[in-house]
mmCIF file of C-alpha atoms in Angstrom:
data_model
loop_
_atom_site.group_PDB
_atom_site.id
_atom_site.type_symbol
_atom_site.label_atom_id
_atom_site.label_comp_id
_atom_site.label_asym_id
_atom_site.label_seq_id
_atom_site.Cartn_x
_atom_site.Cartn_y
_atom_site.Cartn_z
ATOM 1 C CA ASP A 1 -26.665 15.260 80.523
ATOM 2 C CA ALA A 2 -24.717 17.393 82.948
ATOM 3 C CA LYS A 3 -22.678 20.434 81.892
ATOM 4 C CA THR A 4 -18.575 20.802 81.790
ATOM 5 C CA THR A 5 -16.071 23.350 83.149
ATOM 6 C CA GLN A 6 -13.216 23.074 80.950
ATOM 7 C CA PRO A 7 -9.928 26.017 81.145
ATOM 8 C CA PRO A 8 -9.755 26.715 77.506
ATOM 9 C CA SER A 9 -5.913 26.073 76.558
ATOM 10 C CA MET A 10 -3.061 24.468 78.758
ATOM 11 C CA ASP A 11 0.088 24.194 77.764
ATOM 12 C CA CYS A 12 2.403 21.384 79.072
ATOM 13 C CA ALA A 13 6.603 20.849 77.872
ATOM 14 C CA GLU A 14 7.133 17.691 75.850
ATOM 15 C CA GLY A 15 7.817 14.806 78.013
ATOM 16 C CA ARG A 16 5.799 15.899 80.528
ATOM 17 C CA ALA A 17 3.139 14.410 81.881
ATOM 18 C CA ALA A 18 -0.021 16.797 80.911
ATOM 19 C CA ASN A 19 -3.182 17.294 83.690
ATOM 20 C CA LEU A 20 -6.610 18.624 81.901
ATOM 21 C CA PRO A 21 -9.198 19.526 84.903
ATOM 22 C CA CYS A 22 -13.102 18.999 84.560
ATOM 23 C CA ASN A 23 -15.854 19.905 86.783
ATOM 24 C CA HIS A 24 -19.354 18.588 86.462
ATOM 25 C CA SER A 25 -21.201 19.463 89.428
ATOM 26 C CA THR A 26 -24.472 18.189 88.485
ATOM 27 C CA ILE A 27 -23.505 14.762 87.041
ATOM 28 C CA SER A 28 -26.319 12.518 88.311
ATOM 29 C CA GLY A 29 -25.521 8.516 89.000
ATOM 30 C CA ASN A 30 -25.964 6.832 86.148
ATOM 31 C CA GLU A 31 -24.013 9.556 84.025
ATOM 32 C CA TYR A 32 -20.296 8.517 82.511
ATOM 33 C CA VAL A 33 -17.626 10.508 81.679
ATOM 34 C CA TYR A 34 -15.803 10.368 78.356
ATOM 35 C CA TRP A 35 -13.435 12.237 77.147
ATOM 36 C CA TYR A 36 -12.100 12.849 73.830
ATOM 37 C CA ARG A 37 -9.965 14.771 71.715
ATOM 38 C CA GLN A 38 -9.091 16.556 68.329
ATOM 39 C CA ILE A 39 -6.633 17.101 66.668
ATOM 40 C CA HIS A 40 -6.679 20.210 64.284
ATOM 41 C CA SER A 41 -8.920 19.763 60.838
ATOM 42 C CA GLN A 42 -9.052 15.358 62.023
ATOM 43 C CA GLY A 43 -12.503 13.955 63.903
ATOM 44 C CA PRO A 44 -12.815 13.821 67.571
ATOM 45 C CA GLN A 45 -10.572 9.956 68.893
ATOM 46 C CA TYR A 46 -11.766 8.659 71.781
ATOM 47 C CA ILE A 47 -9.318 8.482 74.858
ATOM 48 C CA ILE A 48 -11.079 6.977 77.533
ATOM 49 C CA HIS A 49 -14.560 7.180 80.255
ATOM 50 C CA GLY A 50 -15.328 6.341 83.680
ATOM 51 C CA LEU A 51 -18.265 5.765 85.817
ATOM 52 C CA LYS A 52 -16.509 6.329 89.397
ATOM 53 C CA ASN A 53 -13.662 4.177 89.367
ATOM 54 C CA ASN A 54 -10.365 5.789 88.050
ATOM 55 C CA GLU A 55 -9.545 3.774 84.761
ATOM 56 C CA THR A 56 -6.637 3.741 82.532
ATOM 57 C CA ASN A 57 -5.480 2.679 79.254
ATOM 58 C CA GLU A 58 -2.982 2.810 76.606
ATOM 59 C CA MET A 59 -3.423 5.952 75.902
ATOM 60 C CA ALA A 60 -3.979 7.770 79.390
ATOM 61 C CA SER A 61 -5.526 7.811 82.724
ATOM 62 C CA LEU A 62 -9.035 9.292 84.067
ATOM 63 C CA ILE A 63 -9.007 10.073 87.734
ATOM 64 C CA ILE A 64 -12.662 10.620 88.843
ATOM 65 C CA THR A 65 -13.314 12.206 92.503
ATOM 66 C CA GLU A 66 -14.800 10.052 94.949
ATOM 67 C CA ASP A 67 -18.062 12.552 94.413
ATOM 68 C CA ARG A 68 -17.848 12.947 91.018
ATOM 69 C CA LYS A 69 -18.368 16.243 90.675
ATOM 70 C CA SER A 70 -14.992 16.503 88.318
ATOM 71 C CA SER A 71 -12.166 14.720 87.426
ATOM 72 C CA THR A 72 -8.185 14.569 85.428
ATOM 73 C CA LEU A 73 -7.560 13.547 82.419
ATOM 74 C CA ILE A 74 -4.007 12.548 82.279
ATOM 75 C CA LEU A 75 -2.080 11.999 79.726
ATOM 76 C CA PRO A 76 1.666 10.680 81.160
ATOM 77 C CA HIS A 77 3.992 11.405 79.040
ATOM 78 C CA ALA A 78 2.864 14.324 76.413
ATOM 79 C CA THR A 79 4.643 14.279 73.578
ATOM 80 C CA LEU A 80 3.908 17.062 70.444
ATOM 81 C CA ARG A 81 1.434 14.950 68.234
ATOM 82 C CA ASP A 82 -0.540 15.233 71.369
ATOM 83 C CA THR A 83 -1.886 18.630 71.253
ATOM 84 C CA ALA A 84 -5.102 19.025 70.570
ATOM 85 C CA VAL A 85 -8.659 20.105 72.202
ATOM 86 C CA TYR A 86 -9.390 17.947 74.774
ATOM 87 C CA TYR A 87 -13.299 17.151 75.413
ATOM 88 C CA CYS A 88 -14.804 16.310 78.028
ATOM 89 C CA ILE A 89 -18.221 15.121 78.241
ATOM 90 C CA VAL A 90 -20.993 13.743 80.360
ATOM 91 C CA ARG A 91 -23.970 11.352 79.457
ATOM 92 C CA TYR A 92 -26.303 9.231 80.150
ATOM 93 C CA THR A 93 -25.597 5.354 79.119
ATOM 94 C CA GLY A 94 -28.892 5.281 76.936
ATOM 95 C CA THR A 95 -29.195 3.918 73.666
ATOM 96 C CA ALA A 96 -29.359 7.242 71.993
ATOM 97 C CA SER A 97 -26.082 7.997 72.779
ATOM 98 C CA LYS A 98 -25.287 11.728 71.524
ATOM 99 C CA LEU A 99 -22.496 13.282 72.732
ATOM 100 C CA THR A 100 -22.735 17.181 73.326
ATOM 101 C CA PHE A 101 -19.268 19.201 73.234
ATOM 102 C CA GLY A 102 -18.700 21.848 74.700
ATOM 103 C CA THR A 103 -15.595 24.278 74.313
ATOM 104 C CA GLY A 104 -13.172 21.705 75.614
ATOM 105 C CA THR A 105 -8.943 22.688 76.467
ATOM 106 C CA ARG A 106 -7.209 23.502 74.288
ATOM 107 C CA LEU A 107 -3.837 21.295 74.794
ATOM 108 C CA GLN A 108 -0.277 23.094 73.170
ATOM 109 C CA VAL A 109 2.639 20.821 74.017
ATOM 110 C CA THR A 110 5.699 22.121 73.318
ATOM 111 C CA LEU A 111 9.595 21.169 73.561
ATOM 112 C CA GLY B 1 -11.077 0.134 66.949
ATOM 113 C CA ALA B 2 -14.256 0.751 64.600
ATOM 114 C CA VAL B 3 -13.466 2.708 61.847
ATOM 115 C CA VAL B 4 -15.207 5.316 59.577
ATOM 116 C CA SER B 5 -14.969 6.636 56.739
ATOM 117 C CA GLN B 6 -16.495 9.686 54.825
ATOM 118 C CA HIS B 7 -16.660 11.255 51.239
ATOM 119 C CA PRO B 8 -16.050 12.920 50.508
ATOM 120 C CA SER B 9 -12.738 14.358 52.538
ATOM 121 C CA TRP B 10 -13.339 18.303 51.514
ATOM 122 C CA VAL B 11 -15.884 19.684 48.316
ATOM 123 C CA ILE B 12 -16.343 22.630 46.902
ATOM 124 C CA CYS B 13 -19.038 24.072 44.925
ATOM 125 C CA LYS B 14 -21.086 27.258 43.157
ATOM 126 C CA SER B 15 -24.016 28.759 45.725
ATOM 127 C CA GLY B 16 -27.149 26.967 44.587
ATOM 128 C CA THR B 17 -25.622 23.490 44.023
ATOM 129 C CA SER B 18 -26.491 20.453 46.043
ATOM 130 C CA VAL B 19 -23.592 18.371 48.371
ATOM 131 C CA LYS B 20 -24.280 14.922 49.388
ATOM 132 C CA ILE B 21 -22.266 13.821 52.054
ATOM 133 C CA GLU B 22 -21.419 9.830 52.833
ATOM 134 C CA CYS B 23 -20.165 8.416 56.087
ATOM 135 C CA ARG B 24 -19.457 4.735 56.183
ATOM 136 C CA SER B 25 -19.325 2.421 59.371
ATOM 137 C CA LEU B 26 -16.110 -0.508 57.772
ATOM 138 C CA ASP B 27 -16.083 -2.563 59.636
ATOM 139 C CA PHE B 28 -19.515 -2.646 61.864
ATOM 140 C CA GLN B 29 -23.196 -1.944 61.695
ATOM 141 C CA ALA B 30 -24.947 1.083 62.924
ATOM 142 C CA THR B 31 -28.368 1.726 63.236
ATOM 143 C CA THR B 32 -27.281 5.146 64.189
ATOM 144 C CA MET B 33 -25.272 7.811 62.872
ATOM 145 C CA PHE B 34 -24.958 11.511 63.928
ATOM 146 C CA TRP B 35 -24.321 14.652 62.253
ATOM 147 C CA TYR B 36 -21.950 17.322 63.716
ATOM 148 C CA ARG B 37 -21.071 20.781 62.393
ATOM 149 C CA GLN B 38 -17.823 22.469 63.396
ATOM 150 C CA PHE B 39 -17.345 26.483 62.637
ATOM 151 C CA PRO B 40 -13.563 27.797 62.758
ATOM 152 C CA LYS B 41 -12.486 27.534 66.130
ATOM 153 C CA GLN B 42 -16.028 26.466 67.296
ATOM 154 C CA SER B 43 -17.097 23.396 69.135
ATOM 155 C CA LEU B 44 -18.968 20.430 67.191
ATOM 156 C CA MET B 45 -22.751 21.050 67.522
ATOM 157 C CA LEU B 46 -24.989 18.124 66.448
ATOM 158 C CA MET B 47 -27.203 18.751 63.987
ATOM 159 C CA ALA B 48 -28.904 15.691 63.546
ATOM 160 C CA THR B 49 -29.238 11.615 64.804
ATOM 161 C CA SER B 50 -29.711 9.249 61.006
ATOM 162 C CA ASN B 51 -31.755 6.233 62.182
ATOM 163 C CA GLU B 52 -31.287 3.246 59.746
ATOM 164 C CA GLY B 53 -34.684 3.106 58.610
ATOM 165 C CA SER B 54 -36.431 5.393 59.762
ATOM 166 C CA LYS B 55 -36.217 9.264 59.740
ATOM 167 C CA ALA B 56 -33.657 11.392 60.662
ATOM 168 C CA THR B 57 -34.153 13.250 63.967
ATOM 169 C CA TYR B 58 -33.067 16.780 63.854
ATOM 170 C CA GLU B 59 -31.733 19.195 66.839
ATOM 171 C CA GLN B 60 -33.620 22.597 67.342
ATOM 172 C CA GLY B 61 -32.612 25.534 64.805
ATOM 173 C CA VAL B 62 -31.252 22.772 61.768
ATOM 174 C CA GLU B 63 -33.814 22.612 58.331
ATOM 175 C CA LYS B 64 -35.123 19.976 58.028
ATOM 176 C CA ASP B 65 -35.149 20.284 54.576
ATOM 177 C CA LYS B 66 -31.886 21.917 53.667
ATOM 178 C CA PHE B 67 -30.043 19.234 55.491
ATOM 179 C CA LEU B 68 -31.442 15.655 54.341
ATOM 180 C CA ILE B 69 -30.022 12.688 55.990
ATOM 181 C CA ASN B 70 -30.781 8.923 54.700
ATOM 182 C CA HIS B 71 -29.773 6.457 56.692
ATOM 183 C CA ALA B 72 -30.546 3.705 53.608
ATOM 184 C CA SER B 73 -28.498 0.649 55.170
ATOM 185 C CA LEU B 74 -26.821 -0.486 58.502
ATOM 186 C CA THR B 75 -23.397 0.790 56.964
ATOM 187 C CA LEU B 76 -24.133 3.876 55.111
ATOM 188 C CA SER B 77 -25.746 7.311 56.349
ATOM 189 C CA THR B 78 -25.803 10.262 53.671
ATOM 190 C CA LEU B 79 -26.036 14.367 54.724
ATOM 191 C CA THR B 80 -27.183 16.236 51.683
ATOM 192 C CA VAL B 81 -26.611 19.776 51.739
ATOM 193 C CA THR B 82 -29.953 21.657 49.452
ATOM 194 C CA SER B 83 -29.066 24.631 47.736
ATOM 195 C CA ALA B 84 -25.952 25.635 49.540
ATOM 196 C CA HIS B 85 -24.852 28.917 50.572
ATOM 197 C CA PRO B 86 -21.292 31.012 51.396
ATOM 198 C CA GLU B 87 -23.074 30.435 55.332
ATOM 199 C CA ASP B 88 -23.496 26.551 54.923
ATOM 200 C CA SER B 89 -19.339 26.588 54.244
ATOM 201 C CA SER B 90 -18.027 24.553 57.605
ATOM 202 C CA PHE B 91 -16.571 20.780 58.883
ATOM 203 C CA TYR B 92 -19.305 18.510 58.525
ATOM 204 C CA ILE B 93 -18.632 15.309 60.669
ATOM 205 C CA CYS B 94 -20.636 12.059 61.356
ATOM 206 C CA SER B 95 -19.944 9.480 63.937
ATOM 207 C CA ALA B 96 -21.445 6.116 64.631
ATOM 208 C CA PRO B 97 -21.672 4.621 68.084
ATOM 209 C CA ALA B 98 -20.458 0.809 68.159
ATOM 210 C CA GLY B 99 -21.924 -2.363 69.634
ATOM 211 C CA LEU B 100 -24.727 -2.860 71.586
ATOM 212 C CA ALA B 101 -23.358 -1.647 75.346
ATOM 213 C CA ALA B 102 -25.202 1.358 76.763
ATOM 214 C CA TYR B 103 -22.148 2.516 77.078
ATOM 215 C CA ASN B 104 -20.452 2.276 73.887
ATOM 216 C CA GLU B 105 -17.665 4.498 72.531
ATOM 217 C CA GLN B 106 -18.452 6.300 69.296
ATOM 218 C CA PHE B 107 -16.505 6.347 65.905
ATOM 219 C CA PHE B 108 -16.236 9.567 64.173
ATOM 220 C CA GLY B 109 -15.071 9.718 61.004
ATOM 221 C CA PRO B 110 -12.407 12.117 58.960
ATOM 222 C CA GLY B 111 -14.995 14.991 58.429
ATOM 223 C CA THR B 112 -15.935 16.392 55.245
ATOM 224 C CA ARG B 113 -15.218 20.731 54.059
ATOM 225 C CA LEU B 114 -17.434 21.962 52.547
ATOM 226 C CA THR B 115 -16.549 25.525 51.102
ATOM 227 C CA VAL B 116 -19.368 27.433 49.087
ATOM 228 C CA LEU B 117 -18.731 29.549 47.060
#
């Protein structure tokens, strides 16, 4: 699976959009970009995934660049409950479904 | 979404004892489950892949005789930490992919915090 690079930490004011970047310059054509988050002392929670088109769901939006070498997770209106570690993961769509977690970005949402 | 549970949520044991952690998929069947370990302020590290009806696949550096995995049914996988020592104290998390699609999402359990005295 391709490696990803994320900033170790970010701050965001409550109510503002949180934009979390991820670099995956070695991604291959059939690898998807997944985003998970982990709130302290809980299991990770799936947020969103995509291949090459931008995606949006009730939690977030995922913007993938045209060359697919980077992506941005957008939380449109961050709340205190969005404070968590966010993981960007790239993986093949094989049946193994193995997820390899990097160090992630610790997002702190403040008042 | 699909729900994965773990039991117990936390456990404290004496050094040298064995501890069993259960991972259940509550509303779906999982032929494959994954076990992760997470030390404080670190990321999740995949330990092994649990396969229903066959042997588990362990990641490099994980002792299979110490971390026994049994996937006895399509909804239950267990991880037994044998002869636990303080260095085994960690947060253990399981996950399972839901659905048959190759790009299906994984659902994680709430985790089990193990403390070995």
